[in-house]
Tab-separated table of N, CA and C in Angstrom:
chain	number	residue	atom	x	y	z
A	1	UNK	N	94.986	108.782	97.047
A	1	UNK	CA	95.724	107.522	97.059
A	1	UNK	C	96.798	107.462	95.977
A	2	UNK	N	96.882	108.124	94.929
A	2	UNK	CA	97.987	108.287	93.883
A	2	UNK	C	98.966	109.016	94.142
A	3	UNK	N	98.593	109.702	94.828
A	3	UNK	CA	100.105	111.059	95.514
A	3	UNK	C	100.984	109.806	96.391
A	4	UNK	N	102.488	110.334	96.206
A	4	UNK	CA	103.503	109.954	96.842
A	4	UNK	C	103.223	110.114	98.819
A	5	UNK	N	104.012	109.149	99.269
A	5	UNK	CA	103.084	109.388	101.047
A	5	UNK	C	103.865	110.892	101.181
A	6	UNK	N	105.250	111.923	100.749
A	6	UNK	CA	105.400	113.019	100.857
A	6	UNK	C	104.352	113.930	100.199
A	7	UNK	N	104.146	113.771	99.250
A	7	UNK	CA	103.167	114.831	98.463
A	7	UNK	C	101.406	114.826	99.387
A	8	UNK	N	101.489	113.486	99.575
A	8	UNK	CA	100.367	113.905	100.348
A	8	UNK	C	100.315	114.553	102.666
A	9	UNK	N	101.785	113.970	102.326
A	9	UNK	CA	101.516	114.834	103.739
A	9	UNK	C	102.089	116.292	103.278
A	10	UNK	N	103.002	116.929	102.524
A	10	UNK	CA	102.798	118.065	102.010
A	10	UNK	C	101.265	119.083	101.912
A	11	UNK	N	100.691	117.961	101.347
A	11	UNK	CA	99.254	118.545	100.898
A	11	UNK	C	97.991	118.779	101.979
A	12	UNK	N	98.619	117.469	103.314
A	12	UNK	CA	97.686	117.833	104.289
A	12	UNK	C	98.392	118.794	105.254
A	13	UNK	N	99.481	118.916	105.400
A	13	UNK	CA	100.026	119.822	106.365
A	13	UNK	C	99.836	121.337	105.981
A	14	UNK	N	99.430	121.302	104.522
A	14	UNK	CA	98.932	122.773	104.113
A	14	UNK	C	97.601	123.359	104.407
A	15	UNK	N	96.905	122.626	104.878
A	15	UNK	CA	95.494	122.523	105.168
A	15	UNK	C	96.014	122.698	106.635
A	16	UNK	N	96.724	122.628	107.193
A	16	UNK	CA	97.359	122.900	108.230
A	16	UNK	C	97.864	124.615	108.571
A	17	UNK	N	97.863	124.991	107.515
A	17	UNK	CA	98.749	126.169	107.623
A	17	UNK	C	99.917	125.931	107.617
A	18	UNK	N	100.605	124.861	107.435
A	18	UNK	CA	102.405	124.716	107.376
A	18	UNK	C	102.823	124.933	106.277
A	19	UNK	N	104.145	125.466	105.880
A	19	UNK	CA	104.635	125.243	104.830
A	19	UNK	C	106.448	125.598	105.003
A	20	UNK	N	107.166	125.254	104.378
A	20	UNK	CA	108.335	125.633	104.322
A	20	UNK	C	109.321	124.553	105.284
A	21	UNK	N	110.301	124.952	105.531
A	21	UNK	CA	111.230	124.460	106.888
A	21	UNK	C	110.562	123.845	107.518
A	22	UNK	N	109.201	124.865	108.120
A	22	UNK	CA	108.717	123.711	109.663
A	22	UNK	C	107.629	122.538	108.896
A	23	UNK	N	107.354	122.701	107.365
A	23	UNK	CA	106.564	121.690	107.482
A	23	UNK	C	107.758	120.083	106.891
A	24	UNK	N	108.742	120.687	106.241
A	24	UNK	CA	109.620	119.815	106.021
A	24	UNK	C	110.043	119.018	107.721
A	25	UNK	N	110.446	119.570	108.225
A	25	UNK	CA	110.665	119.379	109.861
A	25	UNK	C	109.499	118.403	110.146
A	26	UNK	N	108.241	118.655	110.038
A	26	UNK	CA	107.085	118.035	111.200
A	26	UNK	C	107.061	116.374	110.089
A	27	UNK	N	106.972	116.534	108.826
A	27	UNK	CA	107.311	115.607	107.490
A	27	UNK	C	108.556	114.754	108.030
A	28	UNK	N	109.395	115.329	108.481
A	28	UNK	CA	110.705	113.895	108.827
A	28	UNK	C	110.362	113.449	110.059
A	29	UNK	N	109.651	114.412	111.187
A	29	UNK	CA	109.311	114.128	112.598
A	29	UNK	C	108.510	112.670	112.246
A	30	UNK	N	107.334	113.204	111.740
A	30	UNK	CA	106.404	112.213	111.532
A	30	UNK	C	106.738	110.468	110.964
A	31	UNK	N	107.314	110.552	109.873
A	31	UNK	CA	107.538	109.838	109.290
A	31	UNK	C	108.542	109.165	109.881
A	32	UNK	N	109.308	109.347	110.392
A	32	UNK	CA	110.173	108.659	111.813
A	32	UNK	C	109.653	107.740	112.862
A	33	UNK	N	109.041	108.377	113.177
A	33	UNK	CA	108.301	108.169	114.469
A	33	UNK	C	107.346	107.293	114.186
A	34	UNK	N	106.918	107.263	113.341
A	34	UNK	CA	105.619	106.005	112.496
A	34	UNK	C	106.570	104.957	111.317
A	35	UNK	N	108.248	104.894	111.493
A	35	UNK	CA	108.993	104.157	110.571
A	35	UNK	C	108.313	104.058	109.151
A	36	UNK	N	108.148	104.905	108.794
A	36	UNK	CA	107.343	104.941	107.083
A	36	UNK	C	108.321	105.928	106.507
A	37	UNK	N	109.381	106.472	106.869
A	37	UNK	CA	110.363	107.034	105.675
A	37	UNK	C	110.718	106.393	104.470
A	38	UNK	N	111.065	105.219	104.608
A	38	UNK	CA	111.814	104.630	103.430
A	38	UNK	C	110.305	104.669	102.046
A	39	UNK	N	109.307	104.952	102.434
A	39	UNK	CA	108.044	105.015	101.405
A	39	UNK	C	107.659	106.214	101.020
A	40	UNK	N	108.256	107.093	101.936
A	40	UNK	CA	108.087	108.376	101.290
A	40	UNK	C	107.440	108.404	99.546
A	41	UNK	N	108.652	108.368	99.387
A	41	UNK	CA	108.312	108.399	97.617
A	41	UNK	C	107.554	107.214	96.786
A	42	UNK	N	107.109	106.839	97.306
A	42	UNK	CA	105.673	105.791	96.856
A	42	UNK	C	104.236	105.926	97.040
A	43	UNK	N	103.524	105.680	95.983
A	43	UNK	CA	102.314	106.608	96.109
A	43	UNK	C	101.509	105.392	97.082
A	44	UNK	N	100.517	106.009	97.771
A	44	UNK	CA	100.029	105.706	99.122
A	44	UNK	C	98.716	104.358	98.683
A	45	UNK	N	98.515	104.271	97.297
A	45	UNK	CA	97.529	103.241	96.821
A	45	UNK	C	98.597	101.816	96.722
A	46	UNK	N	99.558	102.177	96.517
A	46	UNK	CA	100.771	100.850	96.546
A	46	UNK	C	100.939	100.482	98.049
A	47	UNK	N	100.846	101.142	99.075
A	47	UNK	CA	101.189	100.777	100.108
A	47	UNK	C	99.853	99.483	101.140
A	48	UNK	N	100.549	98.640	101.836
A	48	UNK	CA	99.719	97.982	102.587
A	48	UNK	C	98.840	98.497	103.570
A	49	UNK	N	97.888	97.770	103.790
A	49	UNK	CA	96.854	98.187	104.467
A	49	UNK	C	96.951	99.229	106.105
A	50	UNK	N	98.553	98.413	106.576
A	50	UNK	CA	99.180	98.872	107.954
A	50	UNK	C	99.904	100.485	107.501
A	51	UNK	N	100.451	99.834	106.230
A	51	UNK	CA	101.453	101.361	106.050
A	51	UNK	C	100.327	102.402	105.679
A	52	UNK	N	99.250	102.378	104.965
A	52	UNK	CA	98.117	103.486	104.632
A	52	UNK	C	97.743	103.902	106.000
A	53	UNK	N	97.908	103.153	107.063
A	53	UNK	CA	96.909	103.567	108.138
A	53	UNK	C	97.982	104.485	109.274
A	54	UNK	N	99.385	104.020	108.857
A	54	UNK	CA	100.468	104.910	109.240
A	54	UNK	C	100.516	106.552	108.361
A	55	UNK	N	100.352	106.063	107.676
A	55	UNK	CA	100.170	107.609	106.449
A	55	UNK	C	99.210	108.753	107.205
A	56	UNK	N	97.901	107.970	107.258
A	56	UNK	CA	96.849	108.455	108.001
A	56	UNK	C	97.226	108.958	108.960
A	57	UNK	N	97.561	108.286	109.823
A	57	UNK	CA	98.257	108.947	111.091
A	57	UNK	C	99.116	109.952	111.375
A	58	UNK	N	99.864	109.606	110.455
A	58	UNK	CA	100.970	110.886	110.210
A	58	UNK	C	100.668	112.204	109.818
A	59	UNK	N	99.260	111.918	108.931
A	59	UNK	CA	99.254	113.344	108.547
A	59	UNK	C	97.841	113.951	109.845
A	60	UNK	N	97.763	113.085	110.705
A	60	UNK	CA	96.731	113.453	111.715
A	60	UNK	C	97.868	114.395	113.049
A	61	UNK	N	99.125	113.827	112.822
A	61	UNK	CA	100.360	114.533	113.897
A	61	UNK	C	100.871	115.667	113.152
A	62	UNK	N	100.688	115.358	112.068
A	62	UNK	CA	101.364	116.897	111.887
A	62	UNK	C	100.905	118.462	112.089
A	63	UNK	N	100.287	118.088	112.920
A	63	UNK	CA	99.810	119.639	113.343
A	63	UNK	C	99.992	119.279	115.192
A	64	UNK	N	100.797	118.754	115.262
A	64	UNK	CA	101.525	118.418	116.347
A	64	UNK	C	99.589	118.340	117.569
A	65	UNK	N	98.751	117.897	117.498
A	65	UNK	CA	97.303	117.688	118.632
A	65	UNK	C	97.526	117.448	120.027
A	66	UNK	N	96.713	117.910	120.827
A	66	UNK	CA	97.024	117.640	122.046
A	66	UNK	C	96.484	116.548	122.228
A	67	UNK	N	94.959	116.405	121.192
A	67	UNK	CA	94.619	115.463	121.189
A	67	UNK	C	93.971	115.262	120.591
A	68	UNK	N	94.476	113.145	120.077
A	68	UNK	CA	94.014	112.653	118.857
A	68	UNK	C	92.992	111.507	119.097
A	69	UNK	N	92.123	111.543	118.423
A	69	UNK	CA	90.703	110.561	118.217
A	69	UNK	C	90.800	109.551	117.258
A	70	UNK	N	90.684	108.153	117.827
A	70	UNK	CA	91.321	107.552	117.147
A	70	UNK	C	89.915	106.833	117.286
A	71	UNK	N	89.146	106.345	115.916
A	71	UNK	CA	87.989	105.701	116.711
A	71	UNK	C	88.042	104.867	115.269
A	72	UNK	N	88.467	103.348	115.826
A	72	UNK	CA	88.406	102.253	115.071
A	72	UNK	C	89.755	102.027	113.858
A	73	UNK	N	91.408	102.472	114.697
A	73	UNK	CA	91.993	102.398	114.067
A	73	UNK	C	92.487	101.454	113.389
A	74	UNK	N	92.100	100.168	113.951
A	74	UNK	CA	92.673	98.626	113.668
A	74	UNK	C	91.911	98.340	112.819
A	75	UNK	N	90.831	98.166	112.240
A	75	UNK	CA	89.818	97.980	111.672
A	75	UNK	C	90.954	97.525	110.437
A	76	UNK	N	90.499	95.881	110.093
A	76	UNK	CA	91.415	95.547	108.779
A	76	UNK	C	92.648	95.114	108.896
A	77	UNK	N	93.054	95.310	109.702
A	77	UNK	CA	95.060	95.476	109.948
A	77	UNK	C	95.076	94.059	110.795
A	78	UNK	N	95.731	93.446	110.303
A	78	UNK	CA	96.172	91.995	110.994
A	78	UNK	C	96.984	91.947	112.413
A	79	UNK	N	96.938	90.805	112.984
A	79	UNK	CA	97.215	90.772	114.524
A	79	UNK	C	98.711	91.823	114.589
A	80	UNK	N	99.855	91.597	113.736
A	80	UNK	CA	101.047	91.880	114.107
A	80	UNK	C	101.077	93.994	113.635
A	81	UNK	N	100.117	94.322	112.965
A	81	UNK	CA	100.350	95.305	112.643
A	81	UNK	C	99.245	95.983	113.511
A	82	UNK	N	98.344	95.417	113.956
A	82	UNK	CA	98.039	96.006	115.479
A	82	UNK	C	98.357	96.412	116.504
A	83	UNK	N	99.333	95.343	116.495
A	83	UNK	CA	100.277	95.430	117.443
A	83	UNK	C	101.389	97.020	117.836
A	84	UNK	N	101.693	96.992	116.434
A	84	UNK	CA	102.358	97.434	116.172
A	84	UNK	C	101.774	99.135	115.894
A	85	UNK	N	100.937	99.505	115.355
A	85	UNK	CA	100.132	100.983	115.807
A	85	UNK	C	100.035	100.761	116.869
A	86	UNK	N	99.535	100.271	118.146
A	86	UNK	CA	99.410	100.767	119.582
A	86	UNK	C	100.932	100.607	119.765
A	87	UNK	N	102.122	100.207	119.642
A	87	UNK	CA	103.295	100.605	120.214
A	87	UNK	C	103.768	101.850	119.954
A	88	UNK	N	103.242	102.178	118.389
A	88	UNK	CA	103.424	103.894	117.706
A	88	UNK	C	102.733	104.854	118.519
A	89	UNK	N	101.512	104.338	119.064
A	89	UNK	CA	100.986	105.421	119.898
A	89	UNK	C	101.431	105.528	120.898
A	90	UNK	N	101.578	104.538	121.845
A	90	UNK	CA	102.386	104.482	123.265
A	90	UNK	C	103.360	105.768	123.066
A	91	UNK	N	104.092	105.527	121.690
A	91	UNK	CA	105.857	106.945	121.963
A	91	UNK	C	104.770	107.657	121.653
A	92	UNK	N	103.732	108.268	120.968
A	92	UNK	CA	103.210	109.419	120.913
A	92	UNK	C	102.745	110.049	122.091
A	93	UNK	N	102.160	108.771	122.789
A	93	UNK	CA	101.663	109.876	123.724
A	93	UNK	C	102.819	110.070	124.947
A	94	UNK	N	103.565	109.116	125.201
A	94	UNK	CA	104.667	109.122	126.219
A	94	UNK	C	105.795	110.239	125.150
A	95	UNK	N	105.827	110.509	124.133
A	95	UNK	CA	107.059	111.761	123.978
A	95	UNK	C	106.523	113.100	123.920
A	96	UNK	N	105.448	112.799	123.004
A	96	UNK	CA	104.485	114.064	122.523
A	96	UNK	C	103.467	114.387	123.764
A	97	UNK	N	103.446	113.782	124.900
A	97	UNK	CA	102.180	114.139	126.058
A	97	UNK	C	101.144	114.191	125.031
A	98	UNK	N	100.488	113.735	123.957
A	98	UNK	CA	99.221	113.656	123.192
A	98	UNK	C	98.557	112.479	124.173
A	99	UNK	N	97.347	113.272	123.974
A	99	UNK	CA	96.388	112.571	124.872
A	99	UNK	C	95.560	111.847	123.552
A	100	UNK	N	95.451	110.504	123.647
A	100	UNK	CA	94.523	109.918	122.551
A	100	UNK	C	93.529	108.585	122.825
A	101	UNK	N	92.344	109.356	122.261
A	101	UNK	CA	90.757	108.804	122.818
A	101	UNK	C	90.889	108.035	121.586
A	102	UNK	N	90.593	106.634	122.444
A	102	UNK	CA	90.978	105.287	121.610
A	102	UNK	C	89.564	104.593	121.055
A	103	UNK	N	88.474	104.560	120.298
A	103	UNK	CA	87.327	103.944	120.385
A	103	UNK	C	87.992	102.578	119.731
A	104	UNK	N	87.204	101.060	120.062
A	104	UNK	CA	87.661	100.233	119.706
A	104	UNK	C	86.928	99.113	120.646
A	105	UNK	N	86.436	97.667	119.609
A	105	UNK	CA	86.186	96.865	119.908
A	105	UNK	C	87.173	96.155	120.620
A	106	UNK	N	88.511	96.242	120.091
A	106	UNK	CA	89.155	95.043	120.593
A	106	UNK	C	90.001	95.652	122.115
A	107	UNK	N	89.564	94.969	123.033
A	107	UNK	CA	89.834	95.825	124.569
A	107	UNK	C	91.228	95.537	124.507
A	108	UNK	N	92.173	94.568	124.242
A	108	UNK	CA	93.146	94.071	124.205
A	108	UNK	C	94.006	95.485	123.377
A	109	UNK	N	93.619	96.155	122.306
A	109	UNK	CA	94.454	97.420	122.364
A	109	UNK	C	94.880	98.622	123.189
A	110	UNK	N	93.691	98.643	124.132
A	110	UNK	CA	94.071	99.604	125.037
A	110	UNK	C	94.236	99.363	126.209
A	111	UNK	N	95.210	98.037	126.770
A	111	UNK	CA	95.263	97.353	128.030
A	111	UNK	C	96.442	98.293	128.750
A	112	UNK	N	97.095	98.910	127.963
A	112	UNK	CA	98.130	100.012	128.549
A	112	UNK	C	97.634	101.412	128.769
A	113	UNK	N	96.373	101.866	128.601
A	113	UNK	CA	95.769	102.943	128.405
A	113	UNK	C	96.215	103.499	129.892
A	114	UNK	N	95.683	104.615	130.110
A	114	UNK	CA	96.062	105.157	131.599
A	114	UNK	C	94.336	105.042	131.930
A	115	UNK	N	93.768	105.351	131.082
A	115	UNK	CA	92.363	105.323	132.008
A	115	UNK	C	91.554	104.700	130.747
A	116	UNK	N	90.208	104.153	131.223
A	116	UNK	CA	89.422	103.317	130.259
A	116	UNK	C	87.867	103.914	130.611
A	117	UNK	N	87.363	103.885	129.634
A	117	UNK	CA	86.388	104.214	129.850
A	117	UNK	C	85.300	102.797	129.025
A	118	UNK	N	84.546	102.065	129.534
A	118	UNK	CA	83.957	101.165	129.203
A	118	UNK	C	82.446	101.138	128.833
A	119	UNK	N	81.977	101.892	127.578
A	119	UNK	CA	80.627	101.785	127.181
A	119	UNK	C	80.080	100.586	126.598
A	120	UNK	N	78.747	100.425	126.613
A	120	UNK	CA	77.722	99.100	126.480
A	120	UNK	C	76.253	100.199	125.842
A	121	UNK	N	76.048	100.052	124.271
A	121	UNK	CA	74.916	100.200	123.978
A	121	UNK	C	74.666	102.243	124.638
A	122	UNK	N	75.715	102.796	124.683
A	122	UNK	CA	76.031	103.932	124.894
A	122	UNK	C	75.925	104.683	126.230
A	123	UNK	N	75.646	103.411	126.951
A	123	UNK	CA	76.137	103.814	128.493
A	123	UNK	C	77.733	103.345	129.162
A	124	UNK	N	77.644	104.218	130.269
A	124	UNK	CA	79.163	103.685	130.858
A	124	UNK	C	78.622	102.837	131.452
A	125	UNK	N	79.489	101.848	131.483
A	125	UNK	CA	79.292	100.619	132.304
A	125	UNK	C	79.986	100.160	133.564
A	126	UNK	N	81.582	101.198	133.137
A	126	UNK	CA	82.686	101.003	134.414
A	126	UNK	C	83.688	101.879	133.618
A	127	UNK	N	85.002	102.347	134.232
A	127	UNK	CA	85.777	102.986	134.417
A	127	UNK	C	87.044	103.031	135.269
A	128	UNK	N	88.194	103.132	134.608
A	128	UNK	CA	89.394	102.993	135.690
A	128	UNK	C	90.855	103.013	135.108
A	129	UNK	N	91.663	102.758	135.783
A	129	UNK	CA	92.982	101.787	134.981
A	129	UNK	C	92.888	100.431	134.855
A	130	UNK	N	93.072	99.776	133.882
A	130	UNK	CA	93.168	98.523	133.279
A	130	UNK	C	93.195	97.651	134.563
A	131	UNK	N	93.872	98.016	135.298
A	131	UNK	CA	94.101	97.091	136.733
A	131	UNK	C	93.091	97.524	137.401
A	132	UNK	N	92.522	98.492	137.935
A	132	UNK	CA	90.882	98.390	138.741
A	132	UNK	C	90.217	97.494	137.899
A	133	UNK	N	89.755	97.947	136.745
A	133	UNK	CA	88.360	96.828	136.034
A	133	UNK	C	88.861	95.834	135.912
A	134	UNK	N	90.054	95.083	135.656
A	134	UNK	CA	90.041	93.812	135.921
A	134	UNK	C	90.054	93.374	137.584
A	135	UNK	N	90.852	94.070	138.542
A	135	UNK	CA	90.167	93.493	139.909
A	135	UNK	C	89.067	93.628	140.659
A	136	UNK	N	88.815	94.523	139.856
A	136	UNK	CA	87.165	94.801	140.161
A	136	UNK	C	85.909	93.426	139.549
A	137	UNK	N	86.529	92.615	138.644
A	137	UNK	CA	85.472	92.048	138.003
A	137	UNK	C	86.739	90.973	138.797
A	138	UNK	N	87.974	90.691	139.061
A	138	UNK	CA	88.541	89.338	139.205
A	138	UNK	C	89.008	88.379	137.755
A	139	UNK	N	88.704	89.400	136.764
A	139	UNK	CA	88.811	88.600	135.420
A	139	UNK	C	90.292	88.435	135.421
A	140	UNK	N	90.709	87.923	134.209
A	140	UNK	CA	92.192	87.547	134.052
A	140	UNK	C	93.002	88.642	132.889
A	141	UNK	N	92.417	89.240	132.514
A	141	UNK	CA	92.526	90.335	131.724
A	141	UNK	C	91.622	91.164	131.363
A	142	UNK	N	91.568	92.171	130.385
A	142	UNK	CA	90.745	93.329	130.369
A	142	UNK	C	89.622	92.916	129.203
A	143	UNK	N	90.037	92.053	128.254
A	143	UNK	CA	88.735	91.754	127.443
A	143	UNK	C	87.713	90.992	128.492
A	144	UNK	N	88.499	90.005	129.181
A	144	UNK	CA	87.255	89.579	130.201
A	144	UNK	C	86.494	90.385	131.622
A	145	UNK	N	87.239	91.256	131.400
A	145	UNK	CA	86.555	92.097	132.433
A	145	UNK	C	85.601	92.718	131.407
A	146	UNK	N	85.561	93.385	130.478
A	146	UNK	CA	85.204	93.394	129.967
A	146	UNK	C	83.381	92.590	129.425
A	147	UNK	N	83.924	91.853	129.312
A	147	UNK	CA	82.671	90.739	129.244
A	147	UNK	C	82.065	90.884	130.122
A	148	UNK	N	82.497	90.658	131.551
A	148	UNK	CA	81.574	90.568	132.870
A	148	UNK	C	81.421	91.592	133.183
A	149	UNK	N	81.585	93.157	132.577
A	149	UNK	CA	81.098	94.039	133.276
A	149	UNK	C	79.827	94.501	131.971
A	150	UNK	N	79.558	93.748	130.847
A	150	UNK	CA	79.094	94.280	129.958
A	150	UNK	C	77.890	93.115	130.476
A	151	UNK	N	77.627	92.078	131.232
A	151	UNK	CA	76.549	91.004	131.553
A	151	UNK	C	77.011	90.424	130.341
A	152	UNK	N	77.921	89.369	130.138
A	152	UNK	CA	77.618	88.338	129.378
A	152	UNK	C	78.941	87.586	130.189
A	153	UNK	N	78.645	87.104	131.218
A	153	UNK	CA	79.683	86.220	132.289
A	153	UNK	C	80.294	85.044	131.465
A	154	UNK	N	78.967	84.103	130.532
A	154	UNK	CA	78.622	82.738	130.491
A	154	UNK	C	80.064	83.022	129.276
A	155	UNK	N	80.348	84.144	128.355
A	155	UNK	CA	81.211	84.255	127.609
A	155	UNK	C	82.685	84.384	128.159
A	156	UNK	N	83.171	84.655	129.506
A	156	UNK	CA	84.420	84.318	130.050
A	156	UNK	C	84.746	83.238	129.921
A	157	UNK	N	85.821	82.650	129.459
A	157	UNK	CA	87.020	81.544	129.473
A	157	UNK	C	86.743	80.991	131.085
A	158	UNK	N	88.285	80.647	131.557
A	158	UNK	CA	88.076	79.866	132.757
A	158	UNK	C	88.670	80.432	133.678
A	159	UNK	N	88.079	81.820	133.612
A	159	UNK	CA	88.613	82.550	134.618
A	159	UNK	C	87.244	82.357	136.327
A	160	UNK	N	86.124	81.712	135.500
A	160	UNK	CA	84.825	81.486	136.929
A	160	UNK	C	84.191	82.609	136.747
A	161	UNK	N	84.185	83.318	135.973
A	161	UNK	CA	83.094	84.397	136.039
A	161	UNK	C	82.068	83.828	135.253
């Protein structure tokens, strides 16, 4: 947390095997693409809770993954900077074709997902695109499908489930 956000993606991209040109290269890629350049040179304990979790991230791309595991990335991060990591991932996986396994309470992050996979107590419960499990349950969105496919109906809004 005291290293500069460069020194420490320096330091993880070496653990990488990178160094030189291409790790300078994957270092501006990254940091672009997650808008955290201008912090570069600020050590990563000064930074907010959203920008640390961009750091994180960044140094999870720089070994360019086919695919990234993301399990409980919001955790802490307020509504707008939630927001705002699932729009960072969207270009990741729509530029980079990275495929990324999303674990997460809040269903409302992965309502753009291409496929969902819906566990309860470590079974599947249902499965699909965002649009099957919600017309499959008739809910009004995916947290409430959600609900009604997990048995707790009486917790849907006023959608009648």
């Amino acid at each position: 947390l005291d290293m500069t956000v460069a020194a420490n993606l320096k330091f993880h991209g070496g653990l990488f095997g990178l160094a030189g040109a291409t790790l300078r290269a994957r270092i501006a890629d990254v940091t672009e693409l997650l808008e955290i350049t201008p912090l570069v040179k600020k050590p990563v304990r000064t930074l907010s809770g959203g920008n640390q979790r961009r750091v994180e991230i960044a140094r999870a791309l720089l070994n360019q993954p086919d695919l990234l595991l993301m399990d409980e990335p919001s955790v802490g991060l307020d509504a707008t900077t939630r927001r705002m990591l699932v729009a960072h991932m969207q270009v990741v996986r729509e530029r980079r074709g990275t495929s990324i396994l999303w674990a997460t309470h809040l269903v409302e992050e992965v309502a753009t997902a291409d496929r969902i996979i819906m566990i309860k107590t470590g079974e599947v419960i249902d499965s699909g695109t965002p649009a099957e499990l919600t017309a499959r349950t008739g809910a009004a969105d995916l947290t409430e499908a959600y609900i009604a496919l997990a048995g707790h109906p009486e917790a849907v809004g006023d959608s009648g489930l």
